Amino acid sequence: MPCQKTREASQRQQALSRWDSEGGAGPAVVPPTDKERIPTPEMSNADLVTLRVRVIALENLLISLLATASDQQLKFAREMSGYISPRPGFTHHPLTTHAAAHMIDLIERSSRFR
């Protein structure tokens, strides 16, 4: 079993290391050209409904975890919303602005259960 635990730890570390460059946390990356982009299949209505259900479940799970978080962890979570906001000098995109506001909303909703 130690081999499996080592493998899981390695996979977890690889996944976490990728987070450093996501959400605007890392250096700016040049977007790929149209030729370099991988085509994505269209999502059916059933796919979209399933995705929506999963997001709702994850949001509620996150709220329950935030409800038991320490004040320091909540402060850190609030600060993290700033990392998905546009960098200085870049145009504000409505989706990033909305995502940052949604993060704060999730934290505030969790306070009802504290």
Short mmCIF file of N, CA, C and O in Angstrom, two decimals:
data_model
loop_
_atom_site.label_atom_id
_atom_site.label_comp_id
_atom_site.label_asym_id
_atom_site.label_seq_id
_atom_site.Cartn_x
_atom_site.Cartn_y
_atom_site.Cartn_z
N MET A 1 0.80 -1.21 0.00
CA MET A 1 0.00 0.00 0.00
C MET A 1 0.85 1.27 0.00
O MET A 1 0.40 2.28 -0.48
N PRO A 2 2.10 1.26 0.57
CA PRO A 2 2.90 2.49 0.55
C PRO A 2 3.13 3.01 -0.85
O PRO A 2 3.21 4.20 -1.06
N CYS A 3 3.25 2.12 -1.82
CA CYS A 3 3.48 2.55 -3.20
C CYS A 3 2.29 3.37 -3.70
O CYS A 3 2.48 4.38 -4.36
N GLN A 4 1.10 2.93 -3.38
CA GLN A 4 -0.10 3.66 -3.81
C GLN A 4 -0.16 5.03 -3.13
O GLN A 4 -0.49 6.02 -3.77
N LYS A 5 0.18 5.09 -1.84
CA LYS A 5 0.17 6.37 -1.12
C LYS A 5 1.20 7.31 -1.72
O LYS A 5 0.96 8.50 -1.86
N THR A 6 2.36 6.79 -2.08
CA THR A 6 3.41 7.61 -2.69
C THR A 6 2.93 8.14 -4.03
O THR A 6 3.13 9.31 -4.36
N ARG A 7 2.30 7.28 -4.81
CA ARG A 7 1.78 7.68 -6.12
C ARG A 7 0.70 8.75 -5.97
O ARG A 7 0.69 9.74 -6.68
N GLU A 8 -0.20 8.56 -5.00
CA GLU A 8 -1.26 9.53 -4.76
C GLU A 8 -0.68 10.87 -4.32
O GLU A 8 -1.13 11.92 -4.76
N ALA A 9 0.32 10.82 -3.46
CA ALA A 9 0.96 12.06 -3.00
C ALA A 9 1.63 12.78 -4.16
O ALA A 9 1.56 14.00 -4.28
N SER A 10 2.26 12.02 -5.03
CA SER A 10 2.90 12.60 -6.21
C SER A 10 1.88 13.23 -7.14
O SER A 10 2.08 14.34 -7.64
N GLN A 11 0.77 12.54 -7.38
CA GLN A 11 -0.28 13.09 -8.23
C GLN A 11 -0.88 14.35 -7.62
O GLN A 11 -1.14 15.32 -8.32
N ARG A 12 -1.08 14.34 -6.31
CA ARG A 12 -1.63 15.50 -5.62
C ARG A 12 -0.67 16.68 -5.76
O ARG A 12 -1.07 17.80 -6.05
N GLN A 13 0.63 16.43 -5.58
CA GLN A 13 1.62 17.49 -5.69
C GLN A 13 1.66 18.05 -7.11
O GLN A 13 1.76 19.26 -7.30
N GLN A 14 1.55 17.19 -8.12
CA GLN A 14 1.54 17.66 -9.51
C GLN A 14 0.33 18.53 -9.77
O GLN A 14 0.42 19.57 -10.41
N ALA A 15 -0.83 18.11 -9.27
CA ALA A 15 -2.06 18.88 -9.47
C ALA A 15 -1.95 20.24 -8.78
O ALA A 15 -2.32 21.27 -9.35
N LEU A 16 -1.43 20.26 -7.56
CA LEU A 16 -1.30 21.51 -6.83
C LEU A 16 -0.29 22.44 -7.49
O LEU A 16 -0.48 23.66 -7.51
N SER A 17 0.77 21.89 -8.05
CA SER A 17 1.78 22.73 -8.69
C SER A 17 1.22 23.43 -9.92
O SER A 17 1.66 24.52 -10.27
N ARG A 18 0.24 22.82 -10.59
CA ARG A 18 -0.38 23.46 -11.75
C ARG A 18 -1.22 24.66 -11.34
O ARG A 18 -1.42 25.58 -12.12
N TRP A 19 -1.72 24.66 -10.12
CA TRP A 19 -2.55 25.77 -9.65
C TRP A 19 -1.78 27.08 -9.61
O TRP A 19 -2.36 28.15 -9.73
N ASP A 20 -0.47 27.00 -9.44
CA ASP A 20 0.33 28.21 -9.34
C ASP A 20 0.21 29.10 -10.58
O ASP A 20 0.38 30.30 -10.49
N SER A 21 -0.08 28.50 -11.72
CA SER A 21 -0.14 29.31 -12.94
C SER A 21 -1.57 29.49 -13.44
O SER A 21 -1.77 30.02 -14.51
N GLU A 22 -2.56 29.07 -12.68
CA GLU A 22 -3.95 29.23 -13.10
C GLU A 22 -4.57 30.42 -12.41
O GLU A 22 -4.14 30.85 -11.37
N GLY A 23 -5.62 30.95 -13.01
CA GLY A 23 -6.37 32.02 -12.38
C GLY A 23 -5.61 33.32 -12.28
O GLY A 23 -5.92 34.15 -11.44
N GLY A 24 -4.61 33.52 -13.14
CA GLY A 24 -3.86 34.76 -13.12
C GLY A 24 -2.81 34.83 -12.02
O GLY A 24 -2.23 35.87 -11.79
N ALA A 25 -2.58 33.72 -11.31
CA ALA A 25 -1.63 33.74 -10.21
C ALA A 25 -0.18 33.73 -10.71
O ALA A 25 0.70 34.18 -10.02
N GLY A 26 0.03 33.23 -11.91
CA GLY A 26 1.39 33.10 -12.41
C GLY A 26 1.69 34.13 -13.48
O GLY A 26 0.93 35.06 -13.70
N PRO A 27 2.82 33.97 -14.14
CA PRO A 27 3.18 34.92 -15.19
C PRO A 27 2.21 34.84 -16.36
O PRO A 27 1.57 33.83 -16.59
N ALA A 28 2.11 35.94 -17.08
CA ALA A 28 1.21 35.99 -18.23
C ALA A 28 1.66 34.97 -19.28
O ALA A 28 2.84 34.84 -19.57
N VAL A 29 0.71 34.26 -19.83
CA VAL A 29 0.98 33.25 -20.85
C VAL A 29 0.39 33.73 -22.16
O VAL A 29 -0.73 34.23 -22.20
N VAL A 30 1.17 33.60 -23.22
CA VAL A 30 0.67 34.01 -24.53
C VAL A 30 -0.38 33.01 -24.97
O VAL A 30 -0.13 31.80 -24.98
N PRO A 31 -1.60 33.48 -25.32
CA PRO A 31 -2.63 32.55 -25.74
C PRO A 31 -2.25 31.86 -27.05
O PRO A 31 -1.59 32.45 -27.90
N PRO A 32 -2.65 30.60 -27.20
CA PRO A 32 -2.32 29.88 -28.43
C PRO A 32 -3.06 30.47 -29.63
O PRO A 32 -4.12 31.06 -29.49
N THR A 33 -2.46 30.28 -30.79
CA THR A 33 -3.13 30.73 -32.01
C THR A 33 -4.27 29.77 -32.33
O THR A 33 -4.39 28.70 -31.73
N ASP A 34 -5.11 30.15 -33.28
CA ASP A 34 -6.24 29.29 -33.65
C ASP A 34 -5.78 27.92 -34.12
O ASP A 34 -6.44 26.92 -33.89
N LYS A 35 -4.63 27.84 -34.78
CA LYS A 35 -4.11 26.55 -35.24
C LYS A 35 -3.68 25.66 -34.09
O LYS A 35 -3.75 24.45 -34.17
N GLU A 36 -3.21 26.28 -32.99
CA GLU A 36 -2.70 25.51 -31.85
C GLU A 36 -3.81 25.07 -30.90
O GLU A 36 -3.58 24.20 -30.08
N ARG A 37 -4.97 25.66 -30.99
CA ARG A 37 -6.05 25.33 -30.06
C ARG A 37 -6.64 23.96 -30.38
O ARG A 37 -6.81 23.58 -31.52
N ILE A 38 -6.96 23.26 -29.31
CA ILE A 38 -7.58 21.95 -29.45
C ILE A 38 -9.08 22.17 -29.57
O ILE A 38 -9.68 22.83 -28.72
N PRO A 39 -9.70 21.63 -30.61
CA PRO A 39 -11.15 21.84 -30.75
C PRO A 39 -11.91 21.15 -29.62
O PRO A 39 -11.57 20.04 -29.21
N THR A 40 -12.89 21.83 -29.10
CA THR A 40 -13.71 21.24 -28.04
C THR A 40 -15.08 20.91 -28.59
O THR A 40 -15.65 21.69 -29.35
N PRO A 41 -15.59 19.77 -28.23
CA PRO A 41 -16.90 19.37 -28.74
C PRO A 41 -18.00 20.24 -28.13
O PRO A 41 -17.85 20.76 -27.02
N GLU A 42 -19.06 20.41 -28.85
CA GLU A 42 -20.22 21.15 -28.35
C GLU A 42 -20.83 20.38 -27.18
O GLU A 42 -20.85 19.16 -27.17
N MET A 43 -21.33 21.13 -26.21
CA MET A 43 -21.97 20.50 -25.06
C MET A 43 -23.47 20.42 -25.32
O MET A 43 -24.08 21.39 -25.76
N SER A 44 -24.02 19.26 -25.03
CA SER A 44 -25.46 19.09 -25.19
C SER A 44 -26.17 19.70 -23.99
O SER A 44 -25.54 20.05 -22.98
N ASN A 45 -27.47 19.83 -24.07
CA ASN A 45 -28.25 20.35 -22.96
C ASN A 45 -28.09 19.46 -21.73
O ASN A 45 -27.96 19.95 -20.61
N ALA A 46 -28.05 18.16 -21.93
CA ALA A 46 -27.86 17.22 -20.82
C ALA A 46 -26.51 17.44 -20.15
O ALA A 46 -26.39 17.39 -18.92
N ASP A 47 -25.46 17.70 -20.96
CA ASP A 47 -24.13 17.98 -20.41
C ASP A 47 -24.16 19.25 -19.56
O ASP A 47 -23.58 19.30 -18.48
N LEU A 48 -24.84 20.27 -20.05
CA LEU A 48 -24.92 21.54 -19.32
C LEU A 48 -25.69 21.39 -18.01
O LEU A 48 -25.30 21.95 -16.99
N VAL A 49 -26.77 20.62 -18.04
CA VAL A 49 -27.55 20.38 -16.81
C VAL A 49 -26.70 19.62 -15.79
O VAL A 49 -26.67 19.97 -14.61
N THR A 50 -25.99 18.60 -16.25
CA THR A 50 -25.13 17.82 -15.36
C THR A 50 -24.04 18.71 -14.76
O THR A 50 -23.76 18.64 -13.56
N LEU A 51 -23.45 19.55 -15.58
CA LEU A 51 -22.42 20.46 -15.11
C LEU A 51 -22.98 21.43 -14.07
O LEU A 51 -22.36 21.67 -13.03
N ARG A 52 -24.16 21.95 -14.32
CA ARG A 52 -24.80 22.86 -13.37
C ARG A 52 -25.06 22.18 -12.03
O ARG A 52 -24.82 22.75 -10.97
N VAL A 53 -25.54 20.94 -12.07
CA VAL A 53 -25.80 20.19 -10.83
C VAL A 53 -24.50 19.98 -10.06
O VAL A 53 -24.46 20.14 -8.83
N ARG A 54 -23.44 19.65 -10.76
CA ARG A 54 -22.16 19.43 -10.11
C ARG A 54 -21.63 20.71 -9.48
O ARG A 54 -21.07 20.69 -8.38
N VAL A 55 -21.79 21.83 -10.17
CA VAL A 55 -21.33 23.11 -9.62
C VAL A 55 -22.12 23.46 -8.37
O VAL A 55 -21.55 23.91 -7.36
N ILE A 56 -23.42 23.26 -8.38
CA ILE A 56 -24.25 23.53 -7.21
C ILE A 56 -23.79 22.67 -6.03
O ILE A 56 -23.65 23.15 -4.91
N ALA A 57 -23.53 21.40 -6.30
CA ALA A 57 -23.07 20.49 -5.24
C ALA A 57 -21.73 20.96 -4.69
O ALA A 57 -21.52 20.99 -3.47
N LEU A 58 -20.82 21.34 -5.56
CA LEU A 58 -19.50 21.81 -5.11
C LEU A 58 -19.60 23.11 -4.32
O LEU A 58 -18.91 23.28 -3.31
N GLU A 59 -20.48 24.01 -4.75
CA GLU A 59 -20.65 25.26 -4.01
C GLU A 59 -21.17 24.98 -2.60
O GLU A 59 -20.69 25.57 -1.63
N ASN A 60 -22.14 24.10 -2.48
CA ASN A 60 -22.68 23.79 -1.17
C ASN A 60 -21.66 23.07 -0.29
O ASN A 60 -21.59 23.32 0.92
N LEU A 61 -20.86 22.21 -0.88
CA LEU A 61 -19.80 21.55 -0.14
C LEU A 61 -18.78 22.58 0.34
O LEU A 61 -18.35 22.56 1.50
N LEU A 62 -18.43 23.51 -0.52
CA LEU A 62 -17.48 24.55 -0.16
C LEU A 62 -18.03 25.43 0.96
O LEU A 62 -17.32 25.78 1.90
N ILE A 63 -19.31 25.78 0.89
CA ILE A 63 -19.92 26.58 1.95
C ILE A 63 -19.84 25.84 3.28
O ILE A 63 -19.53 26.44 4.32
N SER A 64 -20.09 24.54 3.27
CA SER A 64 -20.02 23.78 4.53
C SER A 64 -18.60 23.75 5.07
O SER A 64 -18.39 23.81 6.29
N LEU A 65 -17.60 23.68 4.20
CA LEU A 65 -16.21 23.70 4.65
C LEU A 65 -15.81 25.08 5.16
O LEU A 65 -15.11 25.21 6.16
N LEU A 66 -16.27 26.12 4.47
CA LEU A 66 -15.96 27.48 4.91
C LEU A 66 -16.62 27.81 6.25
O LEU A 66 -16.10 28.60 7.02
N ALA A 67 -17.75 27.18 6.52
CA ALA A 67 -18.46 27.43 7.77
C ALA A 67 -17.63 26.98 8.98
O ALA A 67 -17.81 27.49 10.08
N THR A 68 -16.72 26.05 8.77
CA THR A 68 -15.88 25.56 9.87
C THR A 68 -14.45 26.10 9.79
O THR A 68 -13.60 25.69 10.57
N ALA A 69 -14.21 27.00 8.85
CA ALA A 69 -12.86 27.55 8.67
C ALA A 69 -12.54 28.56 9.77
O ALA A 69 -13.43 29.19 10.34
N SER A 70 -11.26 28.72 10.04
CA SER A 70 -10.81 29.71 11.02
C SER A 70 -10.94 31.10 10.42
O SER A 70 -11.07 31.26 9.20
N ASP A 71 -10.87 32.12 11.27
CA ASP A 71 -10.93 33.50 10.79
C ASP A 71 -9.78 33.79 9.83
O ASP A 71 -9.95 34.49 8.84
N GLN A 72 -8.60 33.24 10.12
CA GLN A 72 -7.44 33.44 9.25
C GLN A 72 -7.68 32.81 7.88
O GLN A 72 -7.33 33.39 6.85
N GLN A 73 -8.27 31.62 7.84
CA GLN A 73 -8.55 30.96 6.57
C GLN A 73 -9.58 31.75 5.77
O GLN A 73 -9.47 31.87 4.55
N LEU A 74 -10.59 32.30 6.44
CA LEU A 74 -11.59 33.11 5.76
C LEU A 74 -10.97 34.38 5.19
O LEU A 74 -11.29 34.80 4.07
N LYS A 75 -10.07 34.98 5.95
CA LYS A 75 -9.37 36.18 5.48
C LYS A 75 -8.56 35.84 4.23
O LYS A 75 -8.58 36.58 3.23
N PHE A 76 -7.87 34.72 4.28
CA PHE A 76 -7.07 34.28 3.13
C PHE A 76 -7.96 34.02 1.91
O PHE A 76 -7.62 34.39 0.80
N ALA A 77 -9.11 33.39 2.13
CA ALA A 77 -10.05 33.12 1.03
C ALA A 77 -10.53 34.42 0.40
O ALA A 77 -10.64 34.52 -0.83
N ARG A 78 -10.80 35.43 1.23
CA ARG A 78 -11.20 36.74 0.70
C ARG A 78 -10.09 37.35 -0.15
O ARG A 78 -10.33 37.93 -1.20
N GLU A 79 -8.86 37.24 0.34
CA GLU A 79 -7.72 37.77 -0.40
C GLU A 79 -7.55 37.06 -1.75
O GLU A 79 -7.13 37.67 -2.73
N MET A 80 -7.86 35.77 -1.78
CA MET A 80 -7.70 34.99 -3.01
C MET A 80 -8.59 35.52 -4.13
O MET A 80 -8.26 35.38 -5.30
N SER A 81 -9.72 36.12 -3.78
CA SER A 81 -10.61 36.64 -4.82
C SER A 81 -9.91 37.71 -5.64
O SER A 81 -10.22 37.89 -6.82
N GLY A 82 -8.97 38.40 -5.04
CA GLY A 82 -8.21 39.41 -5.76
C GLY A 82 -7.29 38.84 -6.82
O GLY A 82 -6.93 39.52 -7.78
N TYR A 83 -6.91 37.57 -6.66
CA TYR A 83 -6.01 36.95 -7.62
C TYR A 83 -6.68 36.61 -8.95
O TYR A 83 -6.00 36.39 -9.94
N ILE A 84 -8.00 36.56 -8.98
CA ILE A 84 -8.65 36.27 -10.26
C ILE A 84 -9.15 37.54 -10.92
O ILE A 84 -9.69 37.51 -12.00
N SER A 85 -8.93 38.66 -10.26
CA SER A 85 -9.25 39.95 -10.88
C SER A 85 -8.17 40.26 -11.90
O SER A 85 -7.04 39.79 -11.79
N PRO A 86 -8.49 41.07 -12.89
CA PRO A 86 -7.48 41.39 -13.92
C PRO A 86 -6.25 42.07 -13.32
O PRO A 86 -6.36 42.83 -12.35
N ARG A 87 -5.12 41.80 -13.91
CA ARG A 87 -3.88 42.44 -13.47
C ARG A 87 -3.92 43.92 -13.84
O ARG A 87 -4.61 44.31 -14.77
N PRO A 88 -3.17 44.74 -13.12
CA PRO A 88 -3.14 46.17 -13.45
C PRO A 88 -2.76 46.38 -14.91
O PRO A 88 -1.86 45.74 -15.43
N GLY A 89 -3.47 47.27 -15.56
CA GLY A 89 -3.19 47.57 -16.96
C GLY A 89 -3.97 46.72 -17.94
O GLY A 89 -3.92 46.95 -19.14
N PHE A 90 -4.70 45.71 -17.45
CA PHE A 90 -5.48 44.86 -18.33
C PHE A 90 -6.96 45.21 -18.20
O PHE A 90 -7.42 45.69 -17.16
N THR A 91 -7.70 44.95 -19.25
CA THR A 91 -9.13 45.25 -19.28
C THR A 91 -9.89 44.32 -18.33
O THR A 91 -9.63 43.13 -18.28
N HIS A 92 -10.81 44.91 -17.59
CA HIS A 92 -11.65 44.11 -16.71
C HIS A 92 -12.63 43.31 -17.56
O HIS A 92 -13.30 43.86 -18.43
N HIS A 93 -12.66 42.02 -17.34
CA HIS A 93 -13.60 41.16 -18.06
C HIS A 93 -14.75 40.85 -17.13
O HIS A 93 -14.54 40.52 -15.96
N PRO A 94 -15.99 40.94 -17.61
CA PRO A 94 -17.14 40.71 -16.73
C PRO A 94 -17.12 39.36 -16.02
O PRO A 94 -17.54 39.26 -14.88
N LEU A 95 -16.60 38.33 -16.67
CA LEU A 95 -16.59 37.00 -16.04
C LEU A 95 -15.63 36.94 -14.86
O LEU A 95 -15.95 36.35 -13.83
N THR A 96 -14.45 37.57 -14.98
CA THR A 96 -13.51 37.54 -13.87
C THR A 96 -14.03 38.40 -12.71
O THR A 96 -13.91 38.00 -11.55
N THR A 97 -14.61 39.52 -13.04
CA THR A 97 -15.18 40.38 -12.00
C THR A 97 -16.31 39.64 -11.28
O THR A 97 -16.39 39.66 -10.05
N HIS A 98 -17.15 38.96 -12.04
CA HIS A 98 -18.26 38.20 -11.45
C HIS A 98 -17.73 37.04 -10.60
O HIS A 98 -18.27 36.76 -9.53
N ALA A 99 -16.69 36.37 -11.06
CA ALA A 99 -16.13 35.23 -10.31
C ALA A 99 -15.57 35.70 -8.97
O ALA A 99 -15.78 35.04 -7.95
N ALA A 100 -14.88 36.83 -8.96
CA ALA A 100 -14.33 37.35 -7.70
C ALA A 100 -15.47 37.69 -6.74
O ALA A 100 -15.40 37.37 -5.55
N ALA A 101 -16.51 38.31 -7.25
CA ALA A 101 -17.66 38.65 -6.40
C ALA A 101 -18.34 37.38 -5.90
O ALA A 101 -18.81 37.33 -4.75
N HIS A 102 -18.39 36.36 -6.73
CA HIS A 102 -19.02 35.10 -6.32
C HIS A 102 -18.24 34.42 -5.20
O HIS A 102 -18.82 33.81 -4.30
N MET A 103 -16.92 34.52 -5.25
CA MET A 103 -16.10 33.96 -4.17
C MET A 103 -16.45 34.62 -2.84
O MET A 103 -16.64 33.93 -1.83
N ILE A 104 -16.54 35.94 -2.84
CA ILE A 104 -16.89 36.67 -1.61
C ILE A 104 -18.29 36.27 -1.15
O ILE A 104 -18.53 36.06 0.05
N ASP A 105 -19.21 36.11 -2.10
CA ASP A 105 -20.58 35.70 -1.76
C ASP A 105 -20.59 34.33 -1.08
O ASP A 105 -21.31 34.13 -0.09
N LEU A 106 -19.81 33.39 -1.57
CA LEU A 106 -19.74 32.07 -0.95
C LEU A 106 -19.22 32.15 0.48
O LEU A 106 -19.73 31.48 1.38
N ILE A 107 -18.22 33.00 0.70
CA ILE A 107 -17.68 33.17 2.05
C ILE A 107 -18.73 33.77 2.97
O ILE A 107 -18.92 33.31 4.10
N GLU A 108 -19.45 34.77 2.47
CA GLU A 108 -20.48 35.41 3.29
C GLU A 108 -21.65 34.46 3.57
O GLU A 108 -22.20 34.46 4.67
N ARG A 109 -22.00 33.64 2.59
CA ARG A 109 -23.08 32.66 2.81
C ARG A 109 -22.68 31.64 3.87
O ARG A 109 -23.52 31.15 4.62
N SER A 110 -21.40 31.31 3.94
CA SER A 110 -20.96 30.34 4.93
C SER A 110 -21.09 30.88 6.34
O SER A 110 -21.24 30.11 7.29
N SER A 111 -21.05 32.20 6.50
CA SER A 111 -21.14 32.78 7.85
C SER A 111 -22.49 32.51 8.50
O SER A 111 -22.59 32.51 9.72
N ARG A 112 -23.52 32.24 7.71
CA ARG A 112 -24.84 31.90 8.27
C ARG A 112 -24.81 30.59 9.03
O ARG A 112 -25.67 30.33 9.86
N PHE A 113 -23.84 29.75 8.74
CA PHE A 113 -23.77 28.42 9.36
C PHE A 113 -22.71 28.34 10.45
O PHE A 113 -22.49 27.30 11.04
N ARG A 114 -22.03 29.45 10.71
CA ARG A 114 -20.96 29.46 11.72
C ARG A 114 -21.55 29.53 13.11
O ARG A 114 -22.55 30.05 13.38
#
